[in-house]
PDB file of C-alpha atoms in Angstrom:
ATOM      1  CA  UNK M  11     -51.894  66.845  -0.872  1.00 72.00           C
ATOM      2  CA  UNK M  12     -53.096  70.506  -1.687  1.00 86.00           C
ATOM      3  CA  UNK M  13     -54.954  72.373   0.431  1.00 90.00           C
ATOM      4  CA  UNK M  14     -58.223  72.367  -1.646  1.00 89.00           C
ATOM      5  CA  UNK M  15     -57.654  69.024  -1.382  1.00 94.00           C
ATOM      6  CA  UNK M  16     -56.902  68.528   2.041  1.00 95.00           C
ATOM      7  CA  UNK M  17     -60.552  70.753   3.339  1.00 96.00           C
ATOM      8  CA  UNK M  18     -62.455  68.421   0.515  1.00 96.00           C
ATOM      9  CA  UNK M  19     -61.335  65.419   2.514  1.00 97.00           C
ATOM     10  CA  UNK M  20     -62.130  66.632   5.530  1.00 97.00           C
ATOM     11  CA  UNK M  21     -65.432  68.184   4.812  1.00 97.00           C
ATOM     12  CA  UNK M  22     -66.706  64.630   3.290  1.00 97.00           C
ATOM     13  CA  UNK M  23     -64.926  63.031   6.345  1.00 97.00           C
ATOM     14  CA  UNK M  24     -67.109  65.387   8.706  1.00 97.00           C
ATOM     15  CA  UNK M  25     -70.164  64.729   6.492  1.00 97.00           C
ATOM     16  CA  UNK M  26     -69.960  60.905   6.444  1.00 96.00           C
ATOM     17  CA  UNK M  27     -68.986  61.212  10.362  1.00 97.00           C
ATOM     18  CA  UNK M  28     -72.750  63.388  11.022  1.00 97.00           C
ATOM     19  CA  UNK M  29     -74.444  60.432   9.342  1.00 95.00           C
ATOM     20  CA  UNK M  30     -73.817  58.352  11.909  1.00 96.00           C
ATOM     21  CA  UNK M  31     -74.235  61.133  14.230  1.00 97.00           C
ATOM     22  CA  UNK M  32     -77.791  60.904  13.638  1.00 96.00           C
ATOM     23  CA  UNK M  33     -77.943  56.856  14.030  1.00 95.00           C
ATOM     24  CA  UNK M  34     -76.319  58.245  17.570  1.00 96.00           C
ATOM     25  CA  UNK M  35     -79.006  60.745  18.340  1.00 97.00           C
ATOM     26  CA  UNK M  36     -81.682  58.512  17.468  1.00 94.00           C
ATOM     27  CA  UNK M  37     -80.857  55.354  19.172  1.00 95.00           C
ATOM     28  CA  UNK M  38     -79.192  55.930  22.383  1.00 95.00           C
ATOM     29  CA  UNK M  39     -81.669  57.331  23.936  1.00 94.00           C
ATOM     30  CA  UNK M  40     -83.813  54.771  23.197  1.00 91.00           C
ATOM     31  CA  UNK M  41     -81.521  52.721  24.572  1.00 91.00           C
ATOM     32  CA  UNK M  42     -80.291  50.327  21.157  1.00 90.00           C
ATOM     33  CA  UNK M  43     -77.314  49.615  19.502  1.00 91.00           C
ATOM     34  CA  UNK M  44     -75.592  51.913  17.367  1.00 91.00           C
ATOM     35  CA  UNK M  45     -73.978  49.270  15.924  1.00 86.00           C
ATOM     36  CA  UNK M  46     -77.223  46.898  15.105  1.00 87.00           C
ATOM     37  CA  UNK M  47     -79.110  46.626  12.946  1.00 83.00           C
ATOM     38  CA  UNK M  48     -78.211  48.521  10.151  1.00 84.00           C
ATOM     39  CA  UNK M  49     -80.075  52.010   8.568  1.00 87.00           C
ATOM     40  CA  UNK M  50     -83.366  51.447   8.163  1.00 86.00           C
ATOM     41  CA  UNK M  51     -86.326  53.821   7.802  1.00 85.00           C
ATOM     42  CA  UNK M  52     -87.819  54.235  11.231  1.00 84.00           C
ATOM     43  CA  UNK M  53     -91.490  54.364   9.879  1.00 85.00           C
ATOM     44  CA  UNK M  54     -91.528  51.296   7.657  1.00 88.00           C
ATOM     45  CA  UNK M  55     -88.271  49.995   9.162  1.00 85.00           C
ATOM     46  CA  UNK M  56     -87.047  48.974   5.351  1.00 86.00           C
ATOM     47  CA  UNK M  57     -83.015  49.138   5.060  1.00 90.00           C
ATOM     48  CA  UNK M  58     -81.246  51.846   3.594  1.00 88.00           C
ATOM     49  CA  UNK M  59     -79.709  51.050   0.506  1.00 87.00           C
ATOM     50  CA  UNK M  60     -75.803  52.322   0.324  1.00 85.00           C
ATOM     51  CA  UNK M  61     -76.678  54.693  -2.496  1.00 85.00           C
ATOM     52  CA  UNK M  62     -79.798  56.067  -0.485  1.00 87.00           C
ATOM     53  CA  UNK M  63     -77.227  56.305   2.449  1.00 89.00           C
ATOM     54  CA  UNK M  64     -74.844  59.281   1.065  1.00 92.00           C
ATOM     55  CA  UNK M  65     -74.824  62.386   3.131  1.00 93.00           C
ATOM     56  CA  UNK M  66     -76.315  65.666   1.827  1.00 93.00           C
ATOM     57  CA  UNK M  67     -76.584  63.890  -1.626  1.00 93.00           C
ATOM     58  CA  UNK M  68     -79.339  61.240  -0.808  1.00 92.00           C
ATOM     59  CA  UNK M  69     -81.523  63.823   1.104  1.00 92.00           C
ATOM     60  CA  UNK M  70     -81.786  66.060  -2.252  1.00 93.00           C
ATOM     61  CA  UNK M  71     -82.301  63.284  -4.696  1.00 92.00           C
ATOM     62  CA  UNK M  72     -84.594  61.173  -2.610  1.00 91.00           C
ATOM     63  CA  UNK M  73     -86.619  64.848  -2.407  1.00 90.00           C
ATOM     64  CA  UNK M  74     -86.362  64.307   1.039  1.00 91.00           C
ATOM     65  CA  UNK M  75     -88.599  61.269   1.328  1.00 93.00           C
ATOM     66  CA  UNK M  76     -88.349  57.115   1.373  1.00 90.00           C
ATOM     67  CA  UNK M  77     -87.734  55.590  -1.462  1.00 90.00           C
ATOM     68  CA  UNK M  78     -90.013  52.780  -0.203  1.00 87.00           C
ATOM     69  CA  UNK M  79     -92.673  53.837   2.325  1.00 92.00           C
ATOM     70  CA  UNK M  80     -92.612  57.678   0.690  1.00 89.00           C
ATOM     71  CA  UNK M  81     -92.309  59.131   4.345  1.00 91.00           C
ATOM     72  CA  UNK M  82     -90.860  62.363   4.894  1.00 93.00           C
ATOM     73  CA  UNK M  83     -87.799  62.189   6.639  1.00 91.00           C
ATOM     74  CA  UNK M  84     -86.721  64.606   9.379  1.00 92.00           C
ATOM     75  CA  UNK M  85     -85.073  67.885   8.218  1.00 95.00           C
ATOM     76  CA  UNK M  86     -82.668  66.954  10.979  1.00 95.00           C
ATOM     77  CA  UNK M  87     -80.560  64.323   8.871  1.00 95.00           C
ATOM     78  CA  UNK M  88     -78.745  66.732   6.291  1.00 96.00           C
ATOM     79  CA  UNK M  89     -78.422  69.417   9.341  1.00 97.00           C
ATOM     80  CA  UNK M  90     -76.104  67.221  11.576  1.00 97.00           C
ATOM     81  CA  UNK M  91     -74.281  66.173   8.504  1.00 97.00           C
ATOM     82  CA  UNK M  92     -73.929  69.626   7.443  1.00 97.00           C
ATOM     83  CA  UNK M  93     -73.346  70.772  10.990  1.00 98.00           C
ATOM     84  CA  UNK M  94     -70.819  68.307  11.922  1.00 98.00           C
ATOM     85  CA  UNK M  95     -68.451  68.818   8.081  1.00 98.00           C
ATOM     86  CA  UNK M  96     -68.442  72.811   8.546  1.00 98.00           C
ATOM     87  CA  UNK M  97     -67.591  71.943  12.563  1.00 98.00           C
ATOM     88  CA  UNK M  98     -64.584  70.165  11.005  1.00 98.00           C
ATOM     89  CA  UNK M  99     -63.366  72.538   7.784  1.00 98.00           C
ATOM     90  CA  UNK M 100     -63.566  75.275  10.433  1.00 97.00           C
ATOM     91  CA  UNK M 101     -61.373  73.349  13.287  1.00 98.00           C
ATOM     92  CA  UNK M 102     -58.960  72.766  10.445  1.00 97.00           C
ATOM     93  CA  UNK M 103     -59.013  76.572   9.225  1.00 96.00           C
ATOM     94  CA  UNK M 104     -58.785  77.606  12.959  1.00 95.00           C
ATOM     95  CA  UNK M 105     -55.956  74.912  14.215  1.00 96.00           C
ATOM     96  CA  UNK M 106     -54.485  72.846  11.390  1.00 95.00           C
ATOM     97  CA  UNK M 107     -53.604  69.461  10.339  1.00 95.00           C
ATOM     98  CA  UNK M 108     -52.919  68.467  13.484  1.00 96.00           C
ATOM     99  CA  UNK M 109     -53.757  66.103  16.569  1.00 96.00           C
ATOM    100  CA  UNK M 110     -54.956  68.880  18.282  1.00 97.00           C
ATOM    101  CA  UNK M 111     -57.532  69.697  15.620  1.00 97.00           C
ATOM    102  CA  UNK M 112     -58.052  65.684  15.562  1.00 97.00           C
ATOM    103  CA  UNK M 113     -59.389  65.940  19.060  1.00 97.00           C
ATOM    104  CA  UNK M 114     -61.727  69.319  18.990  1.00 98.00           C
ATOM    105  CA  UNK M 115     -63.388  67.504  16.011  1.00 98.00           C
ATOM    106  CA  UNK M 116     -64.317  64.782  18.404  1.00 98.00           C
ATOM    107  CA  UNK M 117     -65.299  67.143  21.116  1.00 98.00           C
ATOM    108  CA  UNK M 118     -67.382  68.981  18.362  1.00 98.00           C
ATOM    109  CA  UNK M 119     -69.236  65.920  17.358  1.00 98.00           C
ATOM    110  CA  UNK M 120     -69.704  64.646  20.781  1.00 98.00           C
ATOM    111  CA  UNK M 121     -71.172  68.121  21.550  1.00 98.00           C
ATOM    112  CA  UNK M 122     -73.485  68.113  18.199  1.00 98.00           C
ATOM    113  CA  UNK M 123     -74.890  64.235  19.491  1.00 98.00           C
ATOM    114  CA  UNK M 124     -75.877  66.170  22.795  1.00 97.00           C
ATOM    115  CA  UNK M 125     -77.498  69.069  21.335  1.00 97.00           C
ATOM    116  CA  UNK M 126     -79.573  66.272  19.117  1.00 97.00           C
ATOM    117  CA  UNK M 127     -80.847  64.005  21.989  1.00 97.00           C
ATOM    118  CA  UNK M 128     -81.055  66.622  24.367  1.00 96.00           C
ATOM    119  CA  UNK M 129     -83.283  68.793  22.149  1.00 95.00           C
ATOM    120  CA  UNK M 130     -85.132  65.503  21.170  1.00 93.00           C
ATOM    121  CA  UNK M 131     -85.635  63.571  24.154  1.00 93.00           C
ATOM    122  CA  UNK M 132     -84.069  65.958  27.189  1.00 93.00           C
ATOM    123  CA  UNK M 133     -81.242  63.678  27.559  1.00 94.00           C
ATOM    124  CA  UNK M 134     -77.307  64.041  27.877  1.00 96.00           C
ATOM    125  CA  UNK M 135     -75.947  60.681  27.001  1.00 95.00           C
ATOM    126  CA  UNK M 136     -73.475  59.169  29.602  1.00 95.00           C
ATOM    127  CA  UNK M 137     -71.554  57.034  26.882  1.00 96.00           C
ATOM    128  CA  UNK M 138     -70.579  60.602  25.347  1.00 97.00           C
ATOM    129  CA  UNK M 139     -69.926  62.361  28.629  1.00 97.00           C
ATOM    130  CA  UNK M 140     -67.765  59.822  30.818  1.00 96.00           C
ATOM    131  CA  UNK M 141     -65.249  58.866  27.630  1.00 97.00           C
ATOM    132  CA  UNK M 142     -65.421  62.383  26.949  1.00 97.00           C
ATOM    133  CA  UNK M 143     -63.583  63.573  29.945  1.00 97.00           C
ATOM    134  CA  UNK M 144     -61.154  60.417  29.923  1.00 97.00           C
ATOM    135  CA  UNK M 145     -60.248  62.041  26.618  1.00 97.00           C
ATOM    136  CA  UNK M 146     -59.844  65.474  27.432  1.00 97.00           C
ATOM    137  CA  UNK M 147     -57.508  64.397  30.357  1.00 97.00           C
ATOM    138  CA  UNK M 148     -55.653  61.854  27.942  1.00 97.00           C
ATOM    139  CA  UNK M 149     -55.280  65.022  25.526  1.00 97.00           C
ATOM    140  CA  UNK M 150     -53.602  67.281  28.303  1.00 97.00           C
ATOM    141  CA  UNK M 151     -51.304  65.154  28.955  1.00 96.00           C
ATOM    142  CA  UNK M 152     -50.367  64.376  24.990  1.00 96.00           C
ATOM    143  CA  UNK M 153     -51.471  66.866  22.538  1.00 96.00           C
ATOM    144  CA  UNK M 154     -54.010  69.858  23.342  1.00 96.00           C
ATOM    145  CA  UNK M 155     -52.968  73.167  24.688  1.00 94.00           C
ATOM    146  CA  UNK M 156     -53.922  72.858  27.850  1.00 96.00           C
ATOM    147  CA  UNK M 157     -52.240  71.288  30.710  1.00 95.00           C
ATOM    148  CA  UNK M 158     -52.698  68.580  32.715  1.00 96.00           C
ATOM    149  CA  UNK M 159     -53.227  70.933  35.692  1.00 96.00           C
ATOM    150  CA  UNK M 160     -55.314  73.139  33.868  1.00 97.00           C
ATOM    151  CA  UNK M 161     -57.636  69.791  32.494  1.00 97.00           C
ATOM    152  CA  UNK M 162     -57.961  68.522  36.066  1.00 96.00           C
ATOM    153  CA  UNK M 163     -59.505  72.099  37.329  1.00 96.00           C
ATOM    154  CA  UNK M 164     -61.400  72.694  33.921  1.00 96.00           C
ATOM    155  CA  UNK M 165     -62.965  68.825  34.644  1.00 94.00           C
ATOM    156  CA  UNK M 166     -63.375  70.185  38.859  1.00 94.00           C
ATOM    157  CA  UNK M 167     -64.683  73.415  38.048  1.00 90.00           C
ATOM    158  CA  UNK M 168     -66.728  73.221  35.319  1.00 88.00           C
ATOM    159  CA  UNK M 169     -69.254  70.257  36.956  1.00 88.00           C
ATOM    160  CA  UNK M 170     -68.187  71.753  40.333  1.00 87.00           C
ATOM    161  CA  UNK M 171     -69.773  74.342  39.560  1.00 84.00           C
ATOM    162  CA  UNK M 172     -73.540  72.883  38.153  1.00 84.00           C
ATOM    163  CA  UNK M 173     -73.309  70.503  40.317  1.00 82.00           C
ATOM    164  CA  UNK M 174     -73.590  73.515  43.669  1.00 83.00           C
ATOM    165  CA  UNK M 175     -75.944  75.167  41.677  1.00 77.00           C
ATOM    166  CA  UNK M 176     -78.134  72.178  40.942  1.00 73.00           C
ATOM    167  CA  UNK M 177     -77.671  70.878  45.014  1.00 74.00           C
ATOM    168  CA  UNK M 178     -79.123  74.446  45.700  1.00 69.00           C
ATOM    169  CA  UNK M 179     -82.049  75.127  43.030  1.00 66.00           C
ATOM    170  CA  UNK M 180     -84.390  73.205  44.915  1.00 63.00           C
ATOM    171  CA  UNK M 181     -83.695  75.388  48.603  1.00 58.00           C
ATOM    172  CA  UNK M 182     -83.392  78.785  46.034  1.00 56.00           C
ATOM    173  CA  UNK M 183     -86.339  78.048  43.852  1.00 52.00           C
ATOM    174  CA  UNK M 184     -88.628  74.928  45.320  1.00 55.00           C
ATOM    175  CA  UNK M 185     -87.747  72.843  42.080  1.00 56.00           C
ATOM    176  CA  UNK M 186     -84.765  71.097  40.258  1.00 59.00           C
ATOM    177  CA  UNK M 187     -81.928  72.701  38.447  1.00 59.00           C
ATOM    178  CA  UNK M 188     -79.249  71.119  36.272  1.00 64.00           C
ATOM    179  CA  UNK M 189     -79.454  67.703  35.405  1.00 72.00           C
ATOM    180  CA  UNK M 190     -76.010  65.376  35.997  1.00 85.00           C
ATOM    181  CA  UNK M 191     -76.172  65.158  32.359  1.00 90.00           C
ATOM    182  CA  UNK M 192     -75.377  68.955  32.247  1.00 92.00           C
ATOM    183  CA  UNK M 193     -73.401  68.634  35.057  1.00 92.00           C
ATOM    184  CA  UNK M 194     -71.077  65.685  33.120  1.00 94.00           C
ATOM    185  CA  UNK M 195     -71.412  68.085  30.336  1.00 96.00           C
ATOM    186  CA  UNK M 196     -69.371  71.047  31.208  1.00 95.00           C
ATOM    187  CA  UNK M 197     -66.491  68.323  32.952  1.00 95.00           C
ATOM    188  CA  UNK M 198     -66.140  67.261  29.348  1.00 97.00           C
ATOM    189  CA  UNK M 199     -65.466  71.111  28.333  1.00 97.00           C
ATOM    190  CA  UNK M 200     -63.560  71.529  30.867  1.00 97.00           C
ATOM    191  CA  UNK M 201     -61.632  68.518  30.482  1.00 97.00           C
ATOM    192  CA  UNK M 202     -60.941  69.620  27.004  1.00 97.00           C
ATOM    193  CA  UNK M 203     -60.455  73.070  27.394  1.00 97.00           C
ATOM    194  CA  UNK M 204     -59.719  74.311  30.952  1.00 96.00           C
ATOM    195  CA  UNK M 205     -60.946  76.097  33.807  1.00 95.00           C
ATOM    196  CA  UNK M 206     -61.337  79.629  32.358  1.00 95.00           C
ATOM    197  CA  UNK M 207     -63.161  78.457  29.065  1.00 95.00           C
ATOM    198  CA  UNK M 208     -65.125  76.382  31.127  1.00 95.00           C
ATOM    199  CA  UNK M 209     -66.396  79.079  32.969  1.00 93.00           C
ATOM    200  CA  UNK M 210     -66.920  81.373  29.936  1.00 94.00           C
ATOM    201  CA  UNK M 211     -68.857  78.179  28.755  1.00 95.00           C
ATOM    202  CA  UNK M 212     -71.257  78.748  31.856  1.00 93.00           C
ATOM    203  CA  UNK M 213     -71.494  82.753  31.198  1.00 93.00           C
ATOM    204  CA  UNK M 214     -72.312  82.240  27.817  1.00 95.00           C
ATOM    205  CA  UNK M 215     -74.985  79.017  28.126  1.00 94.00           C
ATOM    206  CA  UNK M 216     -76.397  81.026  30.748  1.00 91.00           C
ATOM    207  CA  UNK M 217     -76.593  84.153  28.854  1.00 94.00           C
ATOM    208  CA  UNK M 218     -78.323  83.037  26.055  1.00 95.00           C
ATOM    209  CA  UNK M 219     -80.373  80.885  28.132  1.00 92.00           C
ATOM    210  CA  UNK M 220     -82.020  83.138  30.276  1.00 91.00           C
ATOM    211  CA  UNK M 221     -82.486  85.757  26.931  1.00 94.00           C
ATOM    212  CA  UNK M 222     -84.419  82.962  24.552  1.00 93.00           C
ATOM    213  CA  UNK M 223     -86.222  81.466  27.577  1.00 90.00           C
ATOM    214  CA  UNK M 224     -87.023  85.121  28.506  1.00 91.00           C
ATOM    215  CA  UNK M 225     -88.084  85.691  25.082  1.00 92.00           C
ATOM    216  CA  UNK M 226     -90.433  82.589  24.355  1.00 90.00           C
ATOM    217  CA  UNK M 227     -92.222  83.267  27.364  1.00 89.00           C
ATOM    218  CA  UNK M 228     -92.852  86.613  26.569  1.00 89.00           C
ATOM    219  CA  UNK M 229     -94.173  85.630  22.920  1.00 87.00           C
ATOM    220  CA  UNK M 230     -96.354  83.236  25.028  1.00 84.00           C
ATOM    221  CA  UNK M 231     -94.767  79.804  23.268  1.00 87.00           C
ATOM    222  CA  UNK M 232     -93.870  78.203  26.388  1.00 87.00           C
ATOM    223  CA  UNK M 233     -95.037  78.927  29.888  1.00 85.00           C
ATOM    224  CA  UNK M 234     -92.495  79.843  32.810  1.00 80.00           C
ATOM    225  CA  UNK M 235     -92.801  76.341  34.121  1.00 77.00           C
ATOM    226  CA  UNK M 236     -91.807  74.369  30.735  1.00 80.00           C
ATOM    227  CA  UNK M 237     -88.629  72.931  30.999  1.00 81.00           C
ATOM    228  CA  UNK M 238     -85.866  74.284  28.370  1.00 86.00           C
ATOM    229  CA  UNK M 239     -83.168  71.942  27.899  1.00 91.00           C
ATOM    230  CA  UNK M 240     -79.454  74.001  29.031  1.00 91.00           C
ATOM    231  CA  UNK M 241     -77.383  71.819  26.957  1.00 93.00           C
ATOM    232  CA  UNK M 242     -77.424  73.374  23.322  1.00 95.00           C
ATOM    233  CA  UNK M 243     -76.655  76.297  25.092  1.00 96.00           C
ATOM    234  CA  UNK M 244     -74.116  74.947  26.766  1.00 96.00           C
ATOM    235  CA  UNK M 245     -72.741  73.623  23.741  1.00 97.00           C
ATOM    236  CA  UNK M 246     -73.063  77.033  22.056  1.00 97.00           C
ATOM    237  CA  UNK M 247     -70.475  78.299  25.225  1.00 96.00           C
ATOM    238  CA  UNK M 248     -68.306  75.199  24.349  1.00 97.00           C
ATOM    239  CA  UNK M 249     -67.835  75.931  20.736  1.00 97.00           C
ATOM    240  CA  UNK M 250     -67.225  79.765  21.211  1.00 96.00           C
ATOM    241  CA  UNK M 251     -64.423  78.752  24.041  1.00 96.00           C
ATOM    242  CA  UNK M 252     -62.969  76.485  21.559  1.00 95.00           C
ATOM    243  CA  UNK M 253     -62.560  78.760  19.127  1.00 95.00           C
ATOM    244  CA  UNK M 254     -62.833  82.323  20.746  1.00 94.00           C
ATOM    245  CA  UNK M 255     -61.715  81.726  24.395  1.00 89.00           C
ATOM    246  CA  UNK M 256     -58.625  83.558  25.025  1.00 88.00           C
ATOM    247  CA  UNK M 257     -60.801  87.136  22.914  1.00 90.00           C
ATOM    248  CA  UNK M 258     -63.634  87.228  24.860  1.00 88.00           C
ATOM    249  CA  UNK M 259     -61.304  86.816  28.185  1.00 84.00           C
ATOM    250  CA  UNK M 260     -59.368  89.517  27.360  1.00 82.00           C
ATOM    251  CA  UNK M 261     -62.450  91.599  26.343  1.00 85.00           C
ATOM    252  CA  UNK M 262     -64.550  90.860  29.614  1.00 75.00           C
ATOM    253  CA  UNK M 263     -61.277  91.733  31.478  1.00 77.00           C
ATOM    254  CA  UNK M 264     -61.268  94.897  29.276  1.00 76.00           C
ATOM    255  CA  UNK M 265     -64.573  95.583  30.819  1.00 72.00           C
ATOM    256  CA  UNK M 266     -63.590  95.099  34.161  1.00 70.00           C
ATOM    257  CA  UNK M 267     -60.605  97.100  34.215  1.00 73.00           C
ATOM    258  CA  UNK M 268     -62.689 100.087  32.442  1.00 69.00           C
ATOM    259  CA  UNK M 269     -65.202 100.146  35.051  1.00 58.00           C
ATOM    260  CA  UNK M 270     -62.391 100.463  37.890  1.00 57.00           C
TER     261      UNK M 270
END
């Protein structure tokens, strides 16, 4: 197989994959089967046809509408498909054909369901979580370059770490912190990952947390009590570890050693 080839494949592989993202995003947390019943519309519940089904493609012909009920369907439904094939073509540019590649791409489209429902309905699903970190372990110990040791203190760690910090928001700051969900979260990074990219996962989600919460309190869109799900920016920390880890150690330890 050529290479042109090979990222085709994979990028309508990734794109078929973020449909059913979406059935994912929508449906667990409201609690029903991904499984049953098929796609439907979820206004006039009529079932998607196959050829009204076909990622990217369907959106653009159908004009973005049903074909029976004429409702407009969420902009969200090419983005995860879209999302979710670049995720892939750029795992395979990044590691190869490989196992290893094999399992980041799950990672990645475990982490793109969470950004979906938490954005949508402030909720980290468990069923993506809890297999999540069985598979991160069962990768140390097979294919991923990371080692068992390594996994195990990633997995400690990284929800070690949230789950301090959300056992002491409500003595620091008289209300809640992290949810488990987050907490879960970051043991799946680190599970996947490590210890060190699971804490540059923190530093980063809590970076650009604290800077767009900042910021859309100051433009008056949300008030300083709203709540402002962490999890896409966890997530955003997750995928720039994947890819970017070992970099930005070395850089922040350049920092540190210029300021000695």
């Amino acid at each position: 197989m050529s290479e042109w080839s090979l990222y085709l494949l994979v990028g309508t592989l990734g794109a078929l994959i973020g449909s059913f993202l979406n059935v994912c995003i929508f449906r667990l947390p409201r609690g029903e089967s991904i499984a049953w019943p098929g796609s439907h519309c979820p206004s006039c519940n009529h079932p998607i046809e196959f050829y009204d089904n076909i990622p990217l493609l369907s959106y653009l012909w159908l004009a973005g509408r049903c074909r029976a009920c004429h409702t407009a369907i969420s902009i969200r439904y090419p983005l995860v498909e879209a999302t979710n094939a670049l995720g892939y073509l750029t795992i395979l540019w990044f590691y190869g054909p490989s196992w290893t590649a094999a399992l980041y791409a799950l990672l990645f489209s475990g982490l793109v369901v969470v950004t979906g429902t938490d954005l949508t309905h402030k909720i980290i699903p468990n069923v993506i979580t809890l297999p999540g970190i069985v598979v991160g372990l069962l990768g140390a110990v097979t294919v991923l370059p990371v080692s068992v040791i390594n996994s195990v203190l990633g997995l400690t760690v990284g929800g070690g770490i949230l789950w301090l910090l959300a056992w002491l928001s409500p003595y620091l700051f008289g209300k809640e912190g992290m949810g488990g969900g987050d907490i879960k979260l970051l043991a799946m990074v680190g599970a996947f990952l490590g210890w060190k990219p699971a804490l540059l996962t923190i530093m980063i989600g809590s970076l650009t947390g604290s800077v767009i919460g900042i910021s859309l309190i100051a433009l008056h869109i949300i008030k300083r009590d709203d709540y402002i799900p962490f999890g896409p920016f966890l997530v955003l920390g997750a995928l720039l570890s994947m890819f970017f880890a070992q970099p930005l150690l070395d850089w922040y330890q350049g920092l540190l050693s210029a300021g000695d």
